[in-house]
mmCIF file of C-alpha atoms and ligand atoms in Angstrom:
data_model
loop_
_atom_site.group_PDB
_atom_site.id
_atom_site.type_symbol
_atom_site.label_atom_id
_atom_site.label_comp_id
_atom_site.label_asym_id
_atom_site.label_seq_id
_atom_site.Cartn_x
_atom_site.Cartn_y
_atom_site.Cartn_z
ATOM 1 C CA UNK A 1 103.681 -131.574 -109.689
ATOM 2 C CA UNK A 2 102.510 -133.940 -106.985
ATOM 3 C CA UNK A 3 102.252 -137.610 -107.760
ATOM 4 C CA UNK A 4 104.154 -140.840 -107.567
ATOM 5 C CA UNK A 5 107.441 -142.121 -108.924
ATOM 6 C CA UNK A 6 108.230 -145.666 -110.029
ATOM 7 C CA UNK A 7 111.792 -146.855 -110.343
ATOM 8 C CA UNK A 8 112.820 -150.084 -112.051
ATOM 9 C CA UNK A 9 116.259 -150.464 -110.551
ATOM 10 C CA UNK A 10 118.448 -152.742 -112.690
ATOM 11 C CA UNK A 11 115.646 -155.255 -113.228
ATOM 12 C CA UNK A 12 116.479 -158.558 -114.874
ATOM 13 C CA UNK A 13 114.125 -161.446 -115.523
ATOM 14 C CA UNK A 14 115.455 -164.813 -116.661
ATOM 15 C CA UNK A 15 113.985 -168.148 -117.649
ATOM 16 C CA UNK A 16 116.168 -171.245 -117.617
ATOM 17 C CA UNK A 17 119.326 -169.144 -117.393
ATOM 18 C CA UNK A 18 118.361 -166.963 -120.402
ATOM 19 C CA UNK A 19 117.693 -163.278 -119.696
ATOM 20 C CA UNK A 20 114.328 -162.191 -121.123
ATOM 21 C CA UNK A 21 114.335 -158.587 -119.963
ATOM 22 C CA UNK A 22 116.889 -156.184 -118.522
ATOM 23 C CA UNK A 23 115.492 -152.736 -117.737
ATOM 24 C CA UNK A 24 116.709 -149.776 -115.748
ATOM 25 C CA UNK A 25 114.290 -146.860 -115.838
ATOM 26 C CA UNK A 26 112.564 -144.201 -113.779
ATOM 27 C CA UNK A 27 108.945 -143.291 -114.512
ATOM 28 C CA UNK A 28 107.955 -139.947 -113.023
ATOM 29 C CA UNK A 29 104.474 -138.656 -112.126
ATOM 30 C CA UNK A 30 102.198 -138.845 -115.176
ATOM 31 C CA UNK A 31 104.926 -140.368 -117.365
ATOM 32 C CA UNK A 32 104.580 -143.523 -119.442
ATOM 33 C CA UNK A 33 107.317 -146.118 -120.018
ATOM 34 C CA UNK A 34 106.401 -148.200 -123.071
ATOM 35 C CA UNK A 35 107.782 -151.729 -123.297
ATOM 36 C CA UNK A 36 107.462 -153.161 -126.794
ATOM 37 C CA UNK A 37 108.226 -156.625 -128.093
ATOM 38 C CA UNK A 38 106.733 -159.470 -130.103
ATOM 39 C CA UNK A 39 104.700 -162.289 -128.594
ATOM 40 C CA UNK A 40 106.800 -164.405 -126.237
ATOM 41 C CA UNK A 41 109.399 -161.688 -125.589
ATOM 42 C CA UNK A 42 108.510 -161.352 -121.900
ATOM 43 C CA UNK A 43 106.058 -158.432 -121.695
ATOM 44 C CA UNK A 44 103.477 -160.181 -119.514
ATOM 45 C CA UNK A 45 106.250 -161.628 -117.387
ATOM 46 C CA UNK A 46 107.649 -158.162 -116.716
ATOM 47 C CA UNK A 47 104.216 -156.889 -115.644
ATOM 48 C CA UNK A 48 103.726 -159.941 -113.416
ATOM 49 C CA UNK A 49 107.024 -159.169 -111.710
ATOM 50 C CA UNK A 50 106.124 -155.497 -111.179
ATOM 51 C CA UNK A 51 102.655 -156.386 -109.893
ATOM 52 C CA UNK A 52 104.020 -159.026 -107.510
ATOM 53 C CA UNK A 53 102.887 -162.332 -108.984
ATOM 54 C CA UNK A 54 105.837 -163.652 -110.986
ATOM 55 C CA UNK A 55 105.656 -167.396 -111.641
ATOM 56 C CA UNK A 56 108.343 -169.327 -109.779
ATOM 57 C CA UNK A 57 109.659 -170.683 -113.120
ATOM 58 C CA UNK A 58 111.376 -167.300 -113.583
ATOM 59 C CA UNK A 59 114.227 -165.757 -111.645
ATOM 60 C CA UNK A 60 114.405 -162.012 -111.155
ATOM 61 C CA UNK A 61 117.016 -159.518 -109.989
ATOM 62 C CA UNK A 62 116.950 -155.820 -109.172
ATOM 63 C CA UNK A 63 114.427 -153.764 -107.251
ATOM 64 C CA UNK A 64 111.042 -152.124 -107.764
ATOM 65 C CA UNK A 65 110.838 -148.801 -105.906
ATOM 66 C CA UNK A 66 107.677 -146.772 -105.398
ATOM 67 C CA UNK A 67 108.244 -143.259 -104.085
ATOM 68 C CA UNK A 68 111.673 -144.465 -103.007
ATOM 69 C CA UNK A 69 110.276 -147.400 -101.050
ATOM 70 C CA UNK A 70 111.424 -150.912 -101.990
ATOM 71 C CA UNK A 71 108.309 -153.004 -102.731
ATOM 72 C CA UNK A 72 110.121 -155.897 -104.450
ATOM 73 C CA UNK A 73 109.483 -158.369 -101.652
ATOM 74 C CA UNK A 74 105.924 -157.267 -100.936
ATOM 75 C CA UNK A 75 102.836 -159.261 -101.862
ATOM 76 C CA UNK A 76 100.745 -157.897 -104.750
ATOM 77 C CA UNK A 77 97.961 -156.504 -102.541
ATOM 78 C CA UNK A 78 100.415 -154.460 -100.442
ATOM 79 C CA UNK A 79 102.034 -152.676 -103.415
ATOM 80 C CA UNK A 80 99.146 -150.466 -104.541
ATOM 81 C CA UNK A 81 100.010 -151.012 -108.192
ATOM 82 C CA UNK A 82 96.899 -150.955 -110.401
ATOM 83 C CA UNK A 83 96.315 -152.940 -113.578
ATOM 84 C CA UNK A 84 94.386 -152.258 -116.762
ATOM 85 C CA UNK A 85 93.991 -155.149 -119.202
ATOM 86 C CA UNK A 86 92.745 -155.450 -122.785
ATOM 87 C CA UNK A 87 89.510 -156.888 -121.407
ATOM 88 C CA UNK A 88 87.857 -154.353 -119.030
ATOM 89 C CA UNK A 89 87.063 -157.237 -116.603
ATOM 90 C CA UNK A 90 84.069 -155.589 -114.961
ATOM 91 C CA UNK A 91 82.410 -157.804 -112.354
ATOM 92 C CA UNK A 92 79.264 -159.119 -114.071
ATOM 93 C CA UNK A 93 77.333 -159.638 -110.799
ATOM 94 C CA UNK A 94 77.768 -155.984 -109.728
ATOM 95 C CA UNK A 95 76.182 -152.862 -111.188
ATOM 96 C CA UNK A 96 78.398 -150.222 -112.826
ATOM 97 C CA UNK A 97 78.334 -148.278 -109.531
ATOM 98 C CA UNK A 98 79.078 -151.454 -107.560
ATOM 99 C CA UNK A 99 82.135 -152.032 -109.728
ATOM 100 C CA UNK A 100 83.426 -148.552 -108.895
ATOM 101 C CA UNK A 101 82.705 -148.894 -105.177
ATOM 102 C CA UNK A 102 84.428 -152.287 -105.040
ATOM 103 C CA UNK A 103 87.971 -151.005 -105.459
ATOM 104 C CA UNK A 104 87.547 -147.837 -103.410
ATOM 105 C CA UNK A 105 89.407 -148.005 -100.095
ATOM 106 C CA UNK A 106 87.112 -148.055 -97.063
ATOM 107 C CA UNK A 107 89.819 -147.012 -94.625
ATOM 108 C CA UNK A 108 92.669 -144.630 -95.002
ATOM 109 C CA UNK A 109 95.501 -144.236 -92.514
ATOM 110 C CA UNK A 110 94.417 -145.530 -89.082
ATOM 111 C CA UNK A 111 94.120 -142.091 -87.490
ATOM 112 C CA UNK A 112 91.793 -140.819 -90.201
ATOM 113 C CA UNK A 113 88.066 -141.263 -90.099
ATOM 114 C CA UNK A 114 86.837 -143.952 -92.491
ATOM 115 C CA UNK A 115 84.899 -142.386 -95.386
ATOM 116 C CA UNK A 116 81.138 -142.578 -94.863
ATOM 117 C CA UNK A 117 79.124 -144.716 -97.266
ATOM 118 C CA UNK A 118 77.349 -141.623 -98.636
ATOM 119 C CA UNK A 119 80.747 -139.984 -99.321
ATOM 120 C CA UNK A 120 81.904 -143.096 -101.180
ATOM 121 C CA UNK A 121 78.728 -142.999 -103.271
ATOM 122 C CA UNK A 122 79.262 -139.299 -104.040
ATOM 123 C CA UNK A 123 82.787 -140.075 -105.252
ATOM 124 C CA UNK A 124 81.467 -142.942 -107.359
ATOM 125 C CA UNK A 125 78.860 -140.700 -109.033
ATOM 126 C CA UNK A 126 81.428 -137.937 -109.600
ATOM 127 C CA UNK A 127 83.759 -140.493 -111.234
ATOM 128 C CA UNK A 128 80.978 -141.516 -113.642
ATOM 129 C CA UNK A 129 80.222 -137.871 -114.411
ATOM 130 C CA UNK A 130 83.900 -137.202 -115.203
ATOM 131 C CA UNK A 131 83.814 -139.679 -118.087
ATOM 132 C CA UNK A 132 80.360 -138.763 -119.422
ATOM 133 C CA UNK A 133 78.491 -141.625 -117.730
ATOM 134 C CA UNK A 134 76.277 -139.667 -115.375
ATOM 135 C CA UNK A 135 73.246 -141.722 -114.306
ATOM 136 C CA UNK A 136 74.857 -145.085 -115.193
ATOM 137 C CA UNK A 137 75.409 -146.270 -111.588
ATOM 138 C CA UNK A 138 72.569 -148.812 -111.582
ATOM 139 C CA UNK A 139 73.256 -150.222 -115.047
ATOM 140 C CA UNK A 140 74.308 -153.824 -115.646
ATOM 141 C CA UNK A 141 77.870 -153.680 -117.118
ATOM 142 C CA UNK A 142 76.783 -156.148 -119.826
ATOM 143 C CA UNK A 143 74.554 -153.415 -121.334
ATOM 144 C CA UNK A 144 77.476 -151.007 -121.921
ATOM 145 C CA UNK A 145 79.375 -150.476 -125.168
ATOM 146 C CA UNK A 146 83.068 -151.371 -125.386
ATOM 147 C CA UNK A 147 84.102 -147.736 -124.997
ATOM 148 C CA UNK A 148 81.828 -147.259 -121.963
ATOM 149 C CA UNK A 149 83.215 -150.409 -120.314
ATOM 150 C CA UNK A 150 86.758 -149.139 -120.879
ATOM 151 C CA UNK A 151 85.868 -145.834 -119.191
ATOM 152 C CA UNK A 152 84.332 -147.611 -116.188
ATOM 153 C CA UNK A 153 87.431 -149.827 -115.873
ATOM 154 C CA UNK A 154 89.642 -146.715 -115.955
ATOM 155 C CA UNK A 155 87.626 -144.938 -113.257
ATOM 156 C CA UNK A 156 87.548 -148.079 -111.071
ATOM 157 C CA UNK A 157 91.325 -148.231 -111.348
ATOM 158 C CA UNK A 158 91.743 -144.560 -110.353
ATOM 159 C CA UNK A 159 89.295 -144.825 -107.439
ATOM 160 C CA UNK A 160 91.400 -147.669 -105.998
ATOM 161 C CA UNK A 161 94.093 -145.012 -105.339
ATOM 162 C CA UNK A 162 97.067 -146.816 -106.897
ATOM 163 C CA UNK A 163 100.604 -145.434 -106.711
ATOM 164 C CA UNK A 164 101.494 -146.721 -110.201
ATOM 165 C CA UNK A 165 99.642 -148.338 -113.075
ATOM 166 C CA UNK A 166 100.432 -151.231 -115.413
ATOM 167 C CA UNK A 167 98.731 -151.315 -118.805
ATOM 168 C CA UNK A 168 98.669 -154.625 -120.687
ATOM 169 C CA UNK A 169 97.667 -153.868 -124.304
ATOM 170 C CA UNK A 170 94.668 -152.031 -122.871
ATOM 171 C CA UNK A 171 93.281 -150.740 -126.186
ATOM 172 C CA UNK A 172 93.692 -153.781 -128.414
ATOM 173 C CA UNK A 173 90.066 -154.980 -128.159
ATOM 174 C CA UNK A 174 88.612 -151.603 -129.139
ATOM 175 C CA UNK A 175 87.725 -150.841 -132.743
ATOM 176 C CA UNK A 176 89.821 -148.301 -134.633
ATOM 177 C CA UNK A 177 87.406 -145.385 -134.148
ATOM 178 C CA UNK A 178 87.329 -145.732 -130.375
ATOM 179 C CA UNK A 179 90.904 -146.726 -129.825
ATOM 180 C CA UNK A 180 92.525 -143.317 -130.132
ATOM 181 C CA UNK A 181 89.800 -141.681 -128.062
ATOM 182 C CA UNK A 182 90.092 -144.152 -125.148
ATOM 183 C CA UNK A 183 93.891 -144.061 -125.347
ATOM 184 C CA UNK A 184 93.961 -140.259 -125.082
ATOM 185 C CA UNK A 185 91.467 -140.326 -122.173
ATOM 186 C CA UNK A 186 93.471 -142.948 -120.243
ATOM 187 C CA UNK A 187 96.774 -141.097 -120.589
ATOM 188 C CA UNK A 188 95.202 -137.710 -119.802
ATOM 189 C CA UNK A 189 93.621 -139.093 -116.609
ATOM 190 C CA UNK A 190 96.860 -140.793 -115.535
ATOM 191 C CA UNK A 191 98.731 -137.547 -116.125
ATOM 192 C CA UNK A 192 96.178 -135.539 -114.114
ATOM 193 C CA UNK A 193 96.460 -138.066 -111.274
ATOM 194 C CA UNK A 194 100.293 -137.880 -111.356
ATOM 195 C CA UNK A 195 100.560 -141.637 -111.804
ATOM 196 C CA UNK A 196 103.554 -143.330 -113.426
ATOM 197 C CA UNK A 197 102.564 -146.037 -115.929
ATOM 198 C CA UNK A 198 104.236 -148.973 -117.631
ATOM 199 C CA UNK A 199 102.551 -149.859 -120.927
ATOM 200 C CA UNK A 200 103.328 -153.166 -122.623
ATOM 201 C CA UNK A 201 102.248 -153.584 -126.225
ATOM 202 C CA UNK A 202 103.310 -154.903 -129.605
ATOM 203 C CA UNK A 203 101.593 -151.964 -131.313
ATOM 204 C CA UNK A 204 103.229 -148.520 -131.411
ATOM 205 C CA UNK A 205 99.742 -146.968 -131.920
ATOM 206 C CA UNK A 206 99.024 -147.705 -128.229
ATOM 207 C CA UNK A 207 101.712 -145.251 -127.119
ATOM 208 C CA UNK A 208 100.702 -141.867 -125.716
ATOM 209 C CA UNK A 209 100.677 -139.101 -128.324
ATOM 210 C CA UNK A 210 103.305 -137.143 -126.370
ATOM 211 C CA UNK A 211 105.731 -140.046 -126.269
ATOM 212 C CA UNK A 212 107.757 -141.092 -123.268
ATOM 213 C CA UNK A 213 110.600 -143.587 -123.011
ATOM 214 C CA UNK A 214 110.427 -146.811 -125.047
ATOM 215 C CA UNK A 215 112.198 -150.084 -124.257
ATOM 216 C CA UNK A 216 112.286 -152.899 -126.822
ATOM 217 C CA UNK A 217 112.452 -156.506 -125.655
ATOM 218 C CA UNK A 218 114.191 -159.044 -127.907
ATOM 219 C CA UNK A 219 112.175 -161.655 -129.803
ATOM 220 C CA UNK A 220 112.149 -165.004 -127.970
ATOM 221 C CA UNK A 221 115.294 -167.063 -128.569
ATOM 222 C CA UNK A 222 114.737 -169.930 -131.024
ATOM 223 C CA UNK A 223 114.972 -173.371 -129.487
ATOM 224 C CA UNK A 224 118.288 -174.982 -130.315
ATOM 225 C CA UNK A 225 118.142 -178.477 -131.771
HETATM 226 P P1 ADP B 301 104.707 -161.838 -124.016
HETATM 227 O O1 ADP B 301 103.809 -161.275 -122.955
HETATM 228 O O2 ADP B 301 105.704 -160.836 -124.543
HETATM 229 O O3 ADP B 301 103.953 -162.501 -125.127
HETATM 230 P P2 ADP B 301 105.436 -163.732 -121.944
HETATM 231 O O4 ADP B 301 105.939 -162.883 -120.851
HETATM 232 O O5 ADP B 301 104.046 -164.285 -121.824
HETATM 233 O O6 ADP B 301 105.620 -162.983 -123.341
HETATM 234 O O7 ADP B 301 106.403 -164.998 -122.097
HETATM 235 C C1 ADP B 301 107.828 -164.895 -122.129
HETATM 236 C C2 ADP B 301 108.442 -166.279 -122.248
HETATM 237 O O8 ADP B 301 108.220 -167.015 -121.047
HETATM 238 C C3 ADP B 301 107.848 -167.119 -123.366
HETATM 239 O O9 ADP B 301 108.916 -167.874 -123.908
HETATM 240 C C4 ADP B 301 106.845 -168.007 -122.662
HETATM 241 O O10 ADP B 301 106.692 -169.214 -123.360
HETATM 242 C C5 ADP B 301 107.526 -168.237 -121.323
HETATM 243 N N1 ADP B 301 106.586 -168.434 -120.203
HETATM 244 C C6 ADP B 301 105.512 -167.656 -119.885
HETATM 245 N N2 ADP B 301 104.930 -168.080 -118.736
HETATM 246 C C7 ADP B 301 105.645 -169.148 -118.314
HETATM 247 C C8 ADP B 301 105.569 -170.032 -117.186
HETATM 248 N N3 ADP B 301 104.616 -169.892 -116.265
HETATM 249 N N4 ADP B 301 106.496 -171.018 -117.080
HETATM 250 C C9 ADP B 301 107.473 -171.163 -118.001
HETATM 251 N N5 ADP B 301 107.599 -170.364 -119.077
HETATM 252 C C10 ADP B 301 106.714 -169.377 -119.238
#
């Protein structure tokens, strides 16, 4: 299977000399590493480190490798790691189609021809069709249901051509009926795209139906008197 591979090579994240997270894992194409832990255990901090915007209050060790390449020292925008949050975060001033076009690369490798605007629009429309939203390109995102917004956010993420994906409790705002449906769609699309994913959540129901490795972070240490 083609795709990408994410390696968390002996990662440690500490705050004030106390280790919050210590993880060593490899996430293959289409696989999901689930990181579980209660509030304050360090889930968001781990994602911030992987994405490349860890607050300087923390100290981190180890390496983040993407397809064997060390991206630990790279700025966030040079990593090509995509994010999906609990809030779909669609740009309110852009149409649904504009949201999808926004993240789509205009230029590939220097020697390749830049995609023409009409080709980008064709890809955008095909992406809407894939998730049952044909004809929605000109809609205002505010007029979409929660499930439709989640599908647009997923397609925008995939069109940005990431090499790995971070999921921060991405289904927690959806009502029970939609939650399983969106979850299954997200993991199926990530699998088809061969993308490794790190999911952080406090809810085991967010995990993909077919499992994957799970890491548990410890509850935050109580403050000593
Ligand atoms: P979670 O996402 O699991 O709820 P976080 O990663 O947000 O946990 O937080 C982990 C710990 O780091 C908590 O004790 C939190 O109070 C602390 N923390 C989070 N952000 C900062 C920061 N910018 N500076 C100092 N401490 C922080």
